[in-house]
Amino acid sequence: MTTVQPQAEAQQAVHIVIVDDSTANLKLYAKLAAGVEPNVVVHSFNDPRKALEWLGGNAADLVITDYKMPSMHGAEFSRHIRQVSTCPDVPVVVVTAYADRDYRIEALEAGASDFLRNPVDYLEFQTRARNLLRLGRHQRLMRDHACTLERDLQESEKSRDRLLRDSEARLERAQEIAQVGSWESDIAAGEAVWSKQLYRMRGLPLDFRPTLANLATHFHPADIQLILDWSADLAAGRQRDPVEVRIRRPDGKERVNLIEGRPIVDPDGVIRHLVGTAQDVTERRQIERTLAQSQKMDALGQLTGGMAHDFNNMLGVIIGNLDLVKPLLRANAVAADLVAEARDGAVRCADLIRRLLAFARRQSLRPEQTDVNVLVSDVSRMLGRTLGEHIALTLELDAPLWPVKVDVSQLEAALVNLATNARDAMPKGGQISLATRNTTLDAFYTARHPDASAGDYVLIEVCDTGAGIPPEIITRIFDPFFTTKAPGKGTGLGLSMAFGFVKQSGGHLSVYSEPGLGTTFRLYLPRSDDGEVAAASAPSSDVIVGGDETILVVEDNTQLRRTAERQLTELGYKVREADSALPALAILSGGETVDLLFTDIVMPGTMDGLDLAYEAKRLRQGLRVLLTSGFPGGRAANQRMADSPFHLLGKPYSFIQLAQAVRMVLDKVDNGTELAPPGHGTNPMGIVVDG
């Protein structure tokens, strides 16, 4: 090989390869080629095979070759050049003395770019070479541009695929979080395509092929016709609201799906496909039902609480007057017995009202720091004697438990009510277990149970192995007076009392039941960090002691005010009366003596009895105050009473309890206690004294 470089090679040299078996021609062509452009580097070969070897590792801008050579003719040489990767589109000029057209066609078909007649014309040689170099540059630019475009297109395709995959992954994640799956159905084929999330929601494998024929695989049988009619309306072009259906998963779980859809109209106006979404709304519906139940219970509580207030006032009149009549009938045994029976009926009615107040969360509670394990153990000993030999009672008590602050007697009553209900559900015998443990309700739980608050609780579980509660009535079991027992076998207030007590204590009560397997009630009592609350003892003596002090009675109910005036007068006290706060303040602002203010809490006007008490103490610092109410007004009012320095006598009260409460306050007995409600313990009517 001979290389001719007439001048210093520039940064971008132009490489021209010359192949000819004639040394004279090589020299001539090299000289002519060197003058084509300033930066030409000429590579001369007398054997085309050596030229191909060189081209295998180097790039050329132009190849000039003789046609007739001993080892290989020009057409074959051109064909081999096109197979070399370094110069697939390099211009090739064939120099030949043959004028035959067939030779030229053969060379062109083999890959030659142009021809020169031998002997060559110098000017024509250089002009053809110069033009072919320009053509080669343009071809390379076009090739490079095409390669760049191809690379860009490939990268764009890869980027588009990547974006598509990322978008699909984001959509899949969003559907999973929102519990929403998507679907598309082919109306004619009766088949559908589901998203992965929809398969997960239905609990079906990805190879399951949804069709009209296998709807029963995942839809509740009672809802199949509903979804068929809904789909038919969409396919007919009729607008339909979303439809809610029940889904049966292979694992036996039943879910609720809200399905939305719309038809796809083809350009020819024909509806061939439906598209839509399916959202799992099971938890949402459960929360809505729970919230509706809570609102219903609150409304019932307001109603029963208001009724209890009025009933307590009427019972106060009845019981108070019966107590006044009783001493007058000592000589008439029959009349005395009638009065006693009437009074006993009124007491039982008062107990019913107390239960209504418990449900309405309006009862006065005596919360004290309590060890739940000790309380449950005590209750279990009592239940062991009352449940019967056919009921096995077991305890599962975790220790140590957090302390709670509850009304002990009310918690005991709630547990007894739950246990006796469990016993009644097992007439042929069974097992009741009482379990305790510490637990924490988190935001996830409270999101599904809006009536519960997040925090630490002590949990008491009452479980039985009875018949369970049918799903159609489980939402009503806490309603007052609701019972499935035979007439005369129950009041229907046991569970409502437990519900009201737990809610009023700041807790949460839930029930879980499986028909045929049993029921579990869970009482969540809030953890307490308060100090020990001293248990107070209530006066238990039935001795009636009166006095000669002056008492101001403030009561808007005329009959009850008159009854209280008669009872206090019977006890020897001097009595002044007022029907509301303003007349009472007018009396207190005067100069006459008043030793005790006895006022109802719930009164018309802008000032209630508690406000009146504070204003009265401001006017007369030494004045004693005794409050009374049959409707304390819920937890807020109870908290106001708990924070006040005054005593409270619960309605309806007996003559004995009124006498004891008045004497206690006048004699400065400040024991912060609540006497037993009517019909319980030694005090038949019940005093509340909150110090």
XYZ file of C-alpha atoms in Angstrom:
691
model
C 0.000 0.000 0.000
C 1.189 3.489 -0.837
C -0.098 6.550 0.980
C 0.263 9.970 -0.587
C -0.272 13.040 1.600
C 0.714 16.195 -0.267
C 0.456 18.454 2.757
C 0.023 18.296 6.520
C -3.130 16.378 7.372
C -5.795 18.686 8.772
C -8.067 17.864 11.619
C -10.603 16.314 9.250
C -8.673 14.528 6.513
C -10.348 13.201 3.358
C -9.337 9.579 2.698
C -9.376 8.383 -0.921
C -8.593 4.734 -1.708
C -7.196 3.930 -5.222
C -7.013 0.319 -6.448
C -5.361 -0.634 -9.760
C -2.961 -3.379 -10.810
C -1.121 -0.797 -12.968
C 1.588 1.112 -11.123
C 1.416 3.942 -13.657
C -2.310 4.334 -13.170
C -1.909 4.282 -9.372
C 0.557 7.151 -9.538
C -1.608 9.141 -11.989
C -4.819 8.656 -10.047
C -3.074 9.459 -6.755
C -1.746 12.695 -8.174
C -5.134 13.668 -9.541
C -6.887 12.720 -6.298
C -4.493 14.762 -4.189
C -5.685 17.865 -5.997
C -9.393 17.305 -5.431
C -9.478 18.916 -1.968
C -6.892 20.473 0.358
C -6.853 17.718 3.012
C -6.799 14.606 0.860
C -4.940 11.499 2.058
C -4.505 8.927 -0.748
C -4.215 5.196 -0.014
C -3.037 3.213 -3.100
C -3.350 -0.579 -3.526
C -2.405 -2.803 -6.476
C -4.426 -5.704 -5.094
C -8.133 -5.307 -4.242
C -7.850 -7.935 -1.492
C -5.335 -5.784 0.392
C -7.616 -2.790 -0.092
C -10.502 -4.716 1.464
C -8.297 -5.708 4.374
C -7.408 -2.044 4.961
C -11.044 -0.966 4.624
C -12.013 -3.525 7.237
C -10.351 -1.378 9.871
C -10.528 2.111 8.394
C -13.101 4.428 6.919
C -12.753 5.910 3.437
C -14.489 8.894 1.875
C -14.051 7.741 -1.763
C -12.896 4.571 -3.536
C -11.548 4.631 -7.143
C -10.966 1.178 -8.659
C -10.030 -0.336 -11.962
C -12.598 -2.739 -13.428
C -10.371 -5.451 -14.816
C -7.802 -6.788 -12.285
C -6.179 -10.257 -12.026
C -7.460 -11.211 -8.558
C -10.921 -9.626 -8.660
C -12.800 -7.448 -11.142
C -14.283 -4.073 -10.229
C -17.920 -5.228 -9.889
C -17.005 -7.978 -7.416
C -14.748 -5.568 -5.511
C -17.653 -3.077 -5.240
C -19.902 -5.822 -3.898
C -17.361 -6.697 -1.171
C -16.977 -3.043 -0.214
C -20.733 -2.827 0.540
C -20.339 -5.708 2.969
C -17.643 -3.916 5.007
C -19.145 -2.258 8.076
C -16.826 0.739 8.022
C -17.935 1.955 4.591
C -21.433 0.724 3.709
C -22.292 3.863 1.746
C -18.825 5.119 0.556
C -18.943 6.316 -3.114
C -17.183 3.893 -5.494
C -15.934 4.992 -8.945
C -15.116 2.257 -11.448
C -12.550 3.130 -14.169
C -12.849 0.984 -17.271
C -11.915 1.035 -20.918
C -14.948 -1.136 -21.771
C -17.840 0.658 -23.354
C -20.165 -2.326 -23.061
C -23.427 -1.421 -21.272
C -23.654 -4.783 -19.516
C -20.423 -4.176 -17.607
C -21.765 -0.927 -16.292
C -25.070 -2.450 -15.215
C -23.258 -5.265 -13.441
C -21.026 -2.776 -11.599
C -23.941 -0.526 -10.603
C -25.946 -3.496 -9.328
C -22.883 -4.565 -7.324
C -22.710 -1.174 -5.602
C -20.694 1.179 -7.793
C -21.656 4.849 -7.695
C -20.170 6.142 -10.996
C -17.909 5.327 -13.973
C -14.861 6.966 -15.617
C -13.619 6.081 -19.097
C -9.995 5.054 -19.367
C -7.928 6.894 -20.347
C -9.346 9.429 -17.911
C -9.843 13.107 -18.481
C -8.041 14.896 -15.648
C -10.663 17.611 -15.180
C -13.491 15.103 -15.383
C -11.681 12.871 -12.860
C -11.329 15.632 -10.289
C -14.830 17.024 -10.908
C -16.449 13.587 -10.519
C -14.367 12.871 -7.414
C -15.222 16.253 -5.868
C -18.957 15.765 -6.520
C -18.908 12.258 -5.154
C -17.123 13.434 -1.970
C -19.859 16.042 -1.454
C -22.486 13.366 -2.124
C -20.793 11.072 0.362
C -20.780 13.791 3.006
C -24.474 14.433 2.464
C -25.190 10.727 2.626
C -23.231 10.426 5.869
C -25.034 13.425 7.304
C -28.348 11.893 6.284
C -27.285 8.546 7.713
C -26.126 10.131 10.972
C -29.318 12.133 11.145
C -31.343 9.005 10.451
C -29.416 7.143 13.148
C -30.001 9.997 15.562
C -33.680 10.004 14.736
C -33.824 6.250 15.179
C -32.063 6.493 18.523
C -34.376 9.317 19.571
C -37.372 7.318 18.478
C -36.132 4.288 20.371
C -35.456 6.382 23.460
C -38.827 8.051 23.052
C -40.433 4.633 22.718
C -38.604 3.431 25.822
C -39.493 6.620 27.672
C -43.112 6.321 26.586
C -43.201 2.692 27.689
C -41.573 3.661 30.988
C -44.027 6.499 31.510
C -46.877 4.195 30.602
C -45.671 1.576 33.085
C -45.185 4.241 35.772
C -48.625 5.649 35.043
C -50.188 2.202 35.214
C -48.353 1.507 38.487
C -49.545 4.825 39.961
C -53.082 4.117 38.817
C -52.904 0.646 40.338
C -51.635 2.061 43.649
C -54.322 4.748 43.632
C -57.025 2.147 42.945
C -55.709 -0.026 45.762
C -55.684 2.862 48.235
C -59.148 4.058 47.212
C -60.502 0.509 47.008
C -61.656 1.233 43.453
C -61.340 -1.178 40.543
C -62.085 -0.489 36.875
C -63.795 -2.649 34.258
C -64.732 -2.721 30.581
C -67.302 -5.067 29.088
C -67.903 -6.244 25.537
C -71.680 -6.234 25.101
C -71.819 -8.660 22.175
C -69.380 -11.176 23.666
C -70.796 -10.881 27.175
C -67.269 -10.675 28.585
C -65.439 -8.128 30.712
C -61.876 -6.999 31.382
C -60.969 -6.085 34.969
C -58.148 -4.116 36.533
C -55.857 -5.911 38.976
C -57.453 -4.079 41.888
C -60.889 -5.359 40.924
C -59.531 -8.906 40.970
C -58.127 -8.235 44.455
C -61.436 -6.780 45.627
C -63.336 -9.813 44.377
C -60.719 -12.228 45.739
C -60.421 -13.960 42.363
C -57.260 -15.085 40.495
C -55.995 -13.041 37.554
C -56.742 -15.898 35.151
C -60.454 -15.731 36.003
C -62.403 -14.551 32.955
C -65.544 -12.629 33.968
C -68.562 -13.296 31.768
C -72.329 -13.074 32.030
C -72.398 -16.836 32.569
C -70.346 -16.754 35.782
C -71.865 -13.754 37.583
C -72.886 -16.053 40.439
C -69.195 -16.622 41.117
C -68.817 -13.203 42.655
C -72.247 -11.507 42.939
C -74.780 -12.236 45.660
C -77.555 -14.328 44.055
C -80.207 -11.820 45.092
C -78.345 -8.999 43.286
C -77.629 -10.724 39.948
C -80.869 -9.601 38.283
C -80.274 -6.082 39.571
C -76.850 -5.854 37.896
C -78.184 -7.434 34.686
C -81.023 -4.887 34.420
C -78.635 -2.042 35.218
C -76.179 -3.172 32.505
C -78.989 -3.624 29.976
C -80.154 -0.044 30.536
C -76.632 1.289 29.950
C -76.247 -0.830 26.806
C -79.516 0.669 25.538
C -78.145 4.175 26.072
C -80.256 4.950 29.157
C -78.639 6.877 31.994
C -78.438 4.987 35.281
C -77.298 6.056 38.727
C -74.586 3.994 40.422
C -75.865 0.690 41.757
C -74.904 -0.891 45.077
C -74.535 -4.671 45.117
C -73.239 -7.341 47.437
C -70.138 -9.301 46.480
C -69.390 -12.814 47.691
C -65.693 -13.598 47.774
C -64.309 -17.141 47.542
C -63.131 -16.850 51.183
C -66.778 -16.486 52.273
C -66.589 -12.776 53.096
C -69.358 -10.531 51.857
C -68.478 -7.037 50.650
C -70.507 -4.135 49.315
C -69.530 -2.583 45.964
C -70.762 0.675 44.469
C -70.678 0.192 40.689
C -70.690 3.084 38.210
C -70.666 2.823 34.433
C -71.331 4.507 31.115
C -71.666 3.350 27.512
C -68.998 3.927 24.843
C -70.558 5.097 21.575
C -68.564 4.171 18.457
C -68.184 6.656 15.554
C -70.990 4.828 13.768
C -73.324 5.572 16.714
C -73.446 1.992 18.040
C -72.836 1.091 21.693
C -70.549 -1.917 21.803
C -68.747 -1.452 25.115
C -69.442 -0.335 28.676
C -66.778 1.060 30.997
C -66.923 1.872 34.663
C -65.607 1.456 38.181
C -66.419 -0.626 41.234
C -65.686 0.816 44.668
C -65.614 -1.183 47.896
C -67.859 0.780 50.269
C -68.232 -1.909 52.942
C -66.458 0.059 55.688
C -68.162 3.302 54.643
C -71.613 1.730 54.944
C -70.661 0.211 58.284
C -69.548 3.621 59.567
C -72.745 5.223 58.265
C -74.850 2.573 60.020
C -72.866 3.018 63.229
C -73.215 6.798 63.039
C -76.949 6.536 62.337
C -77.318 4.150 65.269
C -75.382 6.555 67.496
C -77.554 9.481 66.382
C -80.679 7.402 66.988
C -79.479 6.498 70.457
C -78.726 10.154 71.199
C -82.177 11.180 69.991
C -83.803 8.466 72.085
C -81.683 9.595 75.004
C -82.877 13.170 74.648
C -86.480 11.993 74.433
C -86.331 9.589 77.361
C -84.309 12.042 79.436
C -86.906 14.751 78.932
C -89.726 12.349 79.747
C -87.863 11.196 82.860
C -87.642 14.766 84.110
C -91.398 15.255 83.863
C -92.138 11.837 85.336
C -89.834 12.475 88.276
C -91.650 15.699 89.053
C -95.022 13.910 88.986
C -93.668 11.022 91.054
C -92.298 13.505 93.545
C -95.782 14.902 94.017
C -97.306 11.422 94.343
C -94.720 9.989 96.722
C -94.484 13.156 98.780
C -98.240 13.358 99.325
C -98.489 9.635 100.058
C -95.812 10.084 102.718
C -97.851 12.940 104.205
C -101.070 10.897 104.127
C -99.595 7.738 105.656
C -99.385 9.012 109.291
C -103.034 10.117 109.085
C -104.235 6.567 108.350
C -102.904 4.695 111.364
C -106.466 3.954 112.514
C -107.553 2.719 109.087
C -105.513 -0.373 108.200
C -107.187 -0.909 104.831
C -106.529 2.657 103.713
C -102.963 2.427 105.033
C -102.380 -0.737 102.976
C -103.794 0.966 99.877
C -101.466 3.919 100.377
C -98.524 1.565 100.929
C -99.298 -0.291 97.692
C -99.675 2.963 95.823
C -96.370 4.160 97.224
C -94.706 0.855 96.307
C -95.949 1.240 92.729
C -94.576 4.768 92.632
C -91.214 3.511 93.897
C -91.084 0.865 91.151
C -91.967 3.569 88.647
C -89.104 5.654 90.042
C -86.780 2.707 89.474
C -87.996 2.534 85.855
C -87.252 6.237 85.474
C -83.796 5.665 86.927
C -83.177 3.080 84.222
C -84.363 5.486 81.552
C -81.959 8.084 82.904
C -79.195 5.506 82.768
C -79.913 4.895 79.082
C -80.211 8.630 78.405
C -76.854 9.178 80.118
C -78.501 11.649 82.479
C -78.142 9.766 85.760
C -75.961 11.107 88.547
C -72.865 8.959 88.876
C -70.478 8.510 91.790
C -67.217 7.757 89.976
C -64.366 6.407 92.036
C -60.975 4.955 91.266
C -61.588 1.250 90.757
C -59.578 -1.938 90.320
C -61.605 -3.667 87.612
C -60.185 -7.112 88.363
C -61.334 -6.903 91.984
C -64.778 -5.710 90.889
C -65.171 -8.441 88.253
C -64.084 -11.081 90.768
C -66.690 -9.843 93.244
C -69.397 -9.835 90.571
C -68.442 -13.362 89.480
C -68.972 -14.677 93.026
C -72.436 -13.141 93.077
C -73.221 -14.472 89.583
C -72.101 -17.943 90.551
C -75.041 -18.077 92.934
C -77.610 -16.556 90.567
C -76.874 -17.917 87.071
C -77.688 -21.512 87.921
C -75.814 -24.794 87.824
C -76.354 -25.210 84.077
C -74.110 -22.202 83.341
C -70.316 -22.495 83.620
C -68.690 -19.196 84.580
C -64.978 -18.630 83.838
C -62.626 -15.706 84.463
C -59.678 -14.563 82.347
C -58.208 -11.556 84.153
C -55.040 -9.882 82.903
C -52.870 -8.119 85.444
C -51.903 -5.484 86.149
C -54.780 -3.405 84.803
C -54.842 0.343 84.487
C -57.122 2.050 87.005
C -60.485 3.377 85.859
C -62.811 5.909 87.420
C -66.375 4.614 87.321
C -69.495 4.306 89.395
C -68.939 0.902 90.993
C -72.600 0.077 91.571
C -73.523 0.991 87.979
C -70.676 -1.089 86.532
C -71.731 -4.035 88.681
C -75.323 -3.607 87.486
C -74.171 -3.455 83.847
C -72.171 -6.674 84.189
C -75.056 -8.426 85.938
C -77.432 -7.326 83.159
C -75.102 -8.633 80.461
C -74.536 -11.906 82.279
C -78.241 -12.549 82.882
C -78.984 -11.803 79.226
C -76.290 -14.312 78.274
C -77.839 -16.883 80.628
C -81.273 -16.364 79.087
C -79.757 -17.019 75.646
C -78.642 -20.483 76.852
C -81.726 -22.206 78.338
C -80.080 -25.613 77.932
C -76.824 -24.510 79.498
C -73.553 -23.116 78.255
C -70.565 -21.055 79.225
C -70.107 -17.409 80.170
C -66.617 -15.961 80.403
C -65.585 -12.637 81.894
C -62.238 -11.357 80.637
C -60.253 -8.169 81.265
C -57.201 -6.603 79.675
C -55.625 -3.269 78.838
C -56.104 -2.060 75.269
C -55.691 1.014 73.105
C -58.192 2.218 70.525
C -56.410 3.845 67.605
C -57.572 6.173 64.838
C -58.269 3.207 62.562
C -60.743 1.764 65.054
C -62.452 5.081 65.794
C -62.797 5.768 62.057
C -65.009 2.659 61.860
C -66.729 3.400 65.198
C -67.494 7.148 65.277
C -68.987 6.932 68.785
C -65.610 5.842 70.221
C -62.628 8.045 71.062
C -58.988 7.091 70.601
C -57.009 6.383 73.763
C -56.190 3.862 76.479
C -58.958 1.706 77.912
C -59.559 -1.185 80.251
C -61.585 -3.769 78.353
C -64.151 -6.049 79.975
C -65.489 -8.830 77.763
C -68.651 -10.778 78.520
C -68.784 -13.799 76.197
C -71.367 -16.557 75.950
C -71.859 -19.694 73.876
C -75.553 -19.075 73.285
C -77.703 -18.831 70.182
C -76.281 -15.473 69.112
C -78.170 -12.381 68.013
C -79.841 -12.367 64.584
C -78.343 -9.706 62.244
C -81.755 -8.107 61.675
C -82.136 -7.095 65.343
C -78.556 -6.533 66.510
C -78.798 -2.791 65.777
C -81.836 -2.514 68.085
C -80.649 -4.348 71.184
C -79.672 -1.149 72.999
C -83.002 0.554 72.310
C -85.017 1.105 75.496
C -87.893 -1.347 75.985
C -86.699 -3.552 73.131
C -86.739 -7.203 74.150
C -87.142 -10.602 72.525
C -88.327 -12.174 75.761
C -91.900 -13.191 76.414
C -94.255 -10.577 77.914
C -93.571 -10.120 81.603
C -90.113 -11.698 81.355
C -88.127 -8.502 80.903
C -88.386 -4.725 80.714
C -86.045 -4.276 77.739
C -83.974 -1.787 79.730
C -81.024 -3.919 80.872
C -78.838 -3.454 77.795
C -79.920 0.148 77.311
C -78.869 0.894 80.903
C -75.464 -0.694 80.302
C -75.066 1.264 77.060
C -76.010 4.559 78.687
C -73.778 4.000 81.718
C -70.707 3.154 79.619
C -71.249 6.147 77.317
C -71.824 8.506 80.259
C -68.588 7.227 81.783
C -66.693 8.264 78.641
C -66.375 4.695 77.380
C -67.517 2.580 74.485
C -69.716 -0.528 74.263
C -69.635 -2.864 71.266
C -71.250 -6.199 70.471
C -70.173 -9.014 68.170
C -72.414 -11.993 67.537
C -72.514 -15.036 65.301
C -75.880 -16.844 65.113
C -75.460 -20.303 66.597
C -72.005 -19.538 68.046
C -72.554 -16.911 70.724
C -72.206 -13.244 71.569
C -69.444 -11.048 72.968
C -70.053 -7.674 74.607
C -66.995 -5.464 75.024
C -67.022 -2.640 77.577
C -64.210 -0.115 77.059
C -63.660 2.022 80.180
C -61.233 4.946 79.834
C -57.960 4.738 81.698
C -57.765 7.079 84.677
C -54.683 8.758 86.089
C -56.556 10.492 88.910
C -55.809 9.882 92.552
C -57.829 7.664 94.813
C -61.433 8.776 95.272
C -62.726 8.182 98.728
C -65.915 6.202 98.869
C -68.595 8.020 100.818
C -71.133 6.510 103.073
C -74.744 7.544 102.843
C -76.968 8.202 105.831
C -78.854 5.026 106.513
C -81.011 5.920 109.490
C -84.777 6.222 109.001
C -85.044 8.642 111.930
C -86.781 11.872 110.904
C -85.347 15.049 112.444
C -86.840 18.423 111.658
C -86.067 21.979 112.789
C -87.257 25.548 113.023
C -85.036 27.179 110.374
C -86.360 29.106 107.384
C -86.131 27.415 103.979
C -86.634 29.062 100.590
C -88.146 26.519 98.141
C -87.623 27.356 94.439
C -89.547 25.051 92.068
C -91.350 25.867 88.808
C -93.710 22.881 89.158
C -96.570 24.165 91.300
C -97.688 20.772 92.621
C -94.178 19.682 93.514
C -93.458 23.043 95.148
C -96.639 22.751 97.209
C -95.742 19.174 98.224
C -92.246 20.207 99.328
C -93.730 23.113 101.307
C -96.133 20.746 103.106
C -93.375 18.242 103.905
C -91.000 20.888 105.235
C -93.795 22.505 107.260
C -94.611 19.066 108.688
C -90.959 18.902 109.803
C -91.315 22.219 111.651
C -89.502 24.491 109.209
C -90.715 27.916 108.121
C -91.049 27.956 104.327
C -90.904 30.673 101.671
C -91.702 29.845 98.023
C -90.612 31.066 94.568
C -91.372 29.664 91.117
C -88.104 30.799 89.435
C -84.722 32.388 90.055
C -85.698 36.055 89.840
C -88.390 35.993 92.581
C -86.003 33.947 94.731
C -83.245 36.547 94.337
C -85.740 39.252 95.255
C -86.468 37.446 98.544
C -82.766 36.890 99.228
C -82.027 40.545 98.518
C -84.501 41.527 101.270
C -83.926 41.568 104.973
C -85.814 38.481 106.099
C -83.992 35.419 107.412
C -83.315 32.470 105.067
C -81.175 29.580 106.357
C -81.391 27.176 103.411
C -82.006 27.534 99.687
C -83.751 24.396 98.314
C -83.929 24.813 94.530
C -84.623 22.760 91.452
C -81.812 22.806 88.849
C -83.903 22.791 85.666
C -86.046 25.929 85.595
C -87.377 28.277 82.908
C -85.515 31.475 82.123
C -81.870 32.314 81.629
C -80.784 31.269 85.130
C -80.957 27.651 86.275
C -80.786 26.389 89.834
C -77.012 26.079 89.866
C -76.599 29.673 88.687
C -79.109 30.736 91.323
C -77.114 28.926 94.009
C -73.901 30.752 93.123
C -75.672 34.124 93.039
C -77.393 33.375 96.339
C -74.047 32.535 97.970
C -72.692 35.827 96.666
C -75.574 37.669 98.303
C -75.466 35.649 101.547
C -72.193 33.885 102.218
C -73.512 31.886 105.163
C -76.498 30.531 103.244
C -76.766 26.748 102.942
C -77.787 25.288 99.559
C -79.513 22.033 98.623
C -80.172 21.358 94.929
C -82.677 18.896 93.472
C -83.336 17.538 89.975
C -84.785 14.585 88.152
C -82.894 15.498 84.982
C -79.290 16.563 85.690
C -78.730 17.271 81.972
C -75.995 14.901 80.915
C -72.255 14.724 81.433
C -71.699 18.470 81.159
C -74.229 19.205 83.892
C -72.883 16.356 86.003
C -69.412 17.854 85.667
C -70.768 21.242 86.767
C -72.283 19.560 89.811
C -69.079 17.663 90.528
C -67.133 20.938 90.431
C -69.638 22.788 92.630
C -69.644 22.972 96.462
C -73.381 22.219 96.664
C -75.391 19.147 97.586
C -77.861 17.431 95.261
C -81.042 15.553 96.205
C -82.259 13.396 93.312
C -85.932 13.342 92.324
C -88.225 11.760 93.223
C -87.361 11.847 96.915
C -89.226 10.493 99.908
C -90.264 12.377 102.985
C -87.488 10.647 104.944
C -84.836 11.521 102.372
C -85.918 15.136 102.194
C -85.736 15.366 105.980
C -82.278 13.770 106.096
C -80.893 15.872 103.255
C -82.150 19.170 104.707
C -80.858 18.337 108.167
C -77.520 17.178 106.735
C -76.937 20.444 104.876
C -78.097 22.628 107.768
C -75.837 20.722 110.172
C -72.905 21.036 107.734
C -72.604 17.305 107.085
C -70.546 17.353 103.897
C -69.977 13.726 102.992
C -70.239 13.913 99.176
C -72.433 10.871 98.703
C -75.342 9.588 96.655
C -77.857 7.524 98.544
C -79.324 4.444 96.949
C -81.977 5.033 94.285
C -85.604 4.243 95.100
C -86.168 0.633 96.097
C -82.464 -0.116 96.738
C -80.725 -0.550 100.078
C -82.017 0.977 103.291
C -82.956 4.340 101.754
C -86.078 3.770 99.672
C -85.915 6.944 97.555
C -82.262 7.908 97.111
C -80.370 11.104 97.903
C -77.518 12.476 95.840
C -75.088 14.571 97.836
C -72.200 15.947 95.783
C -69.785 17.828 97.965
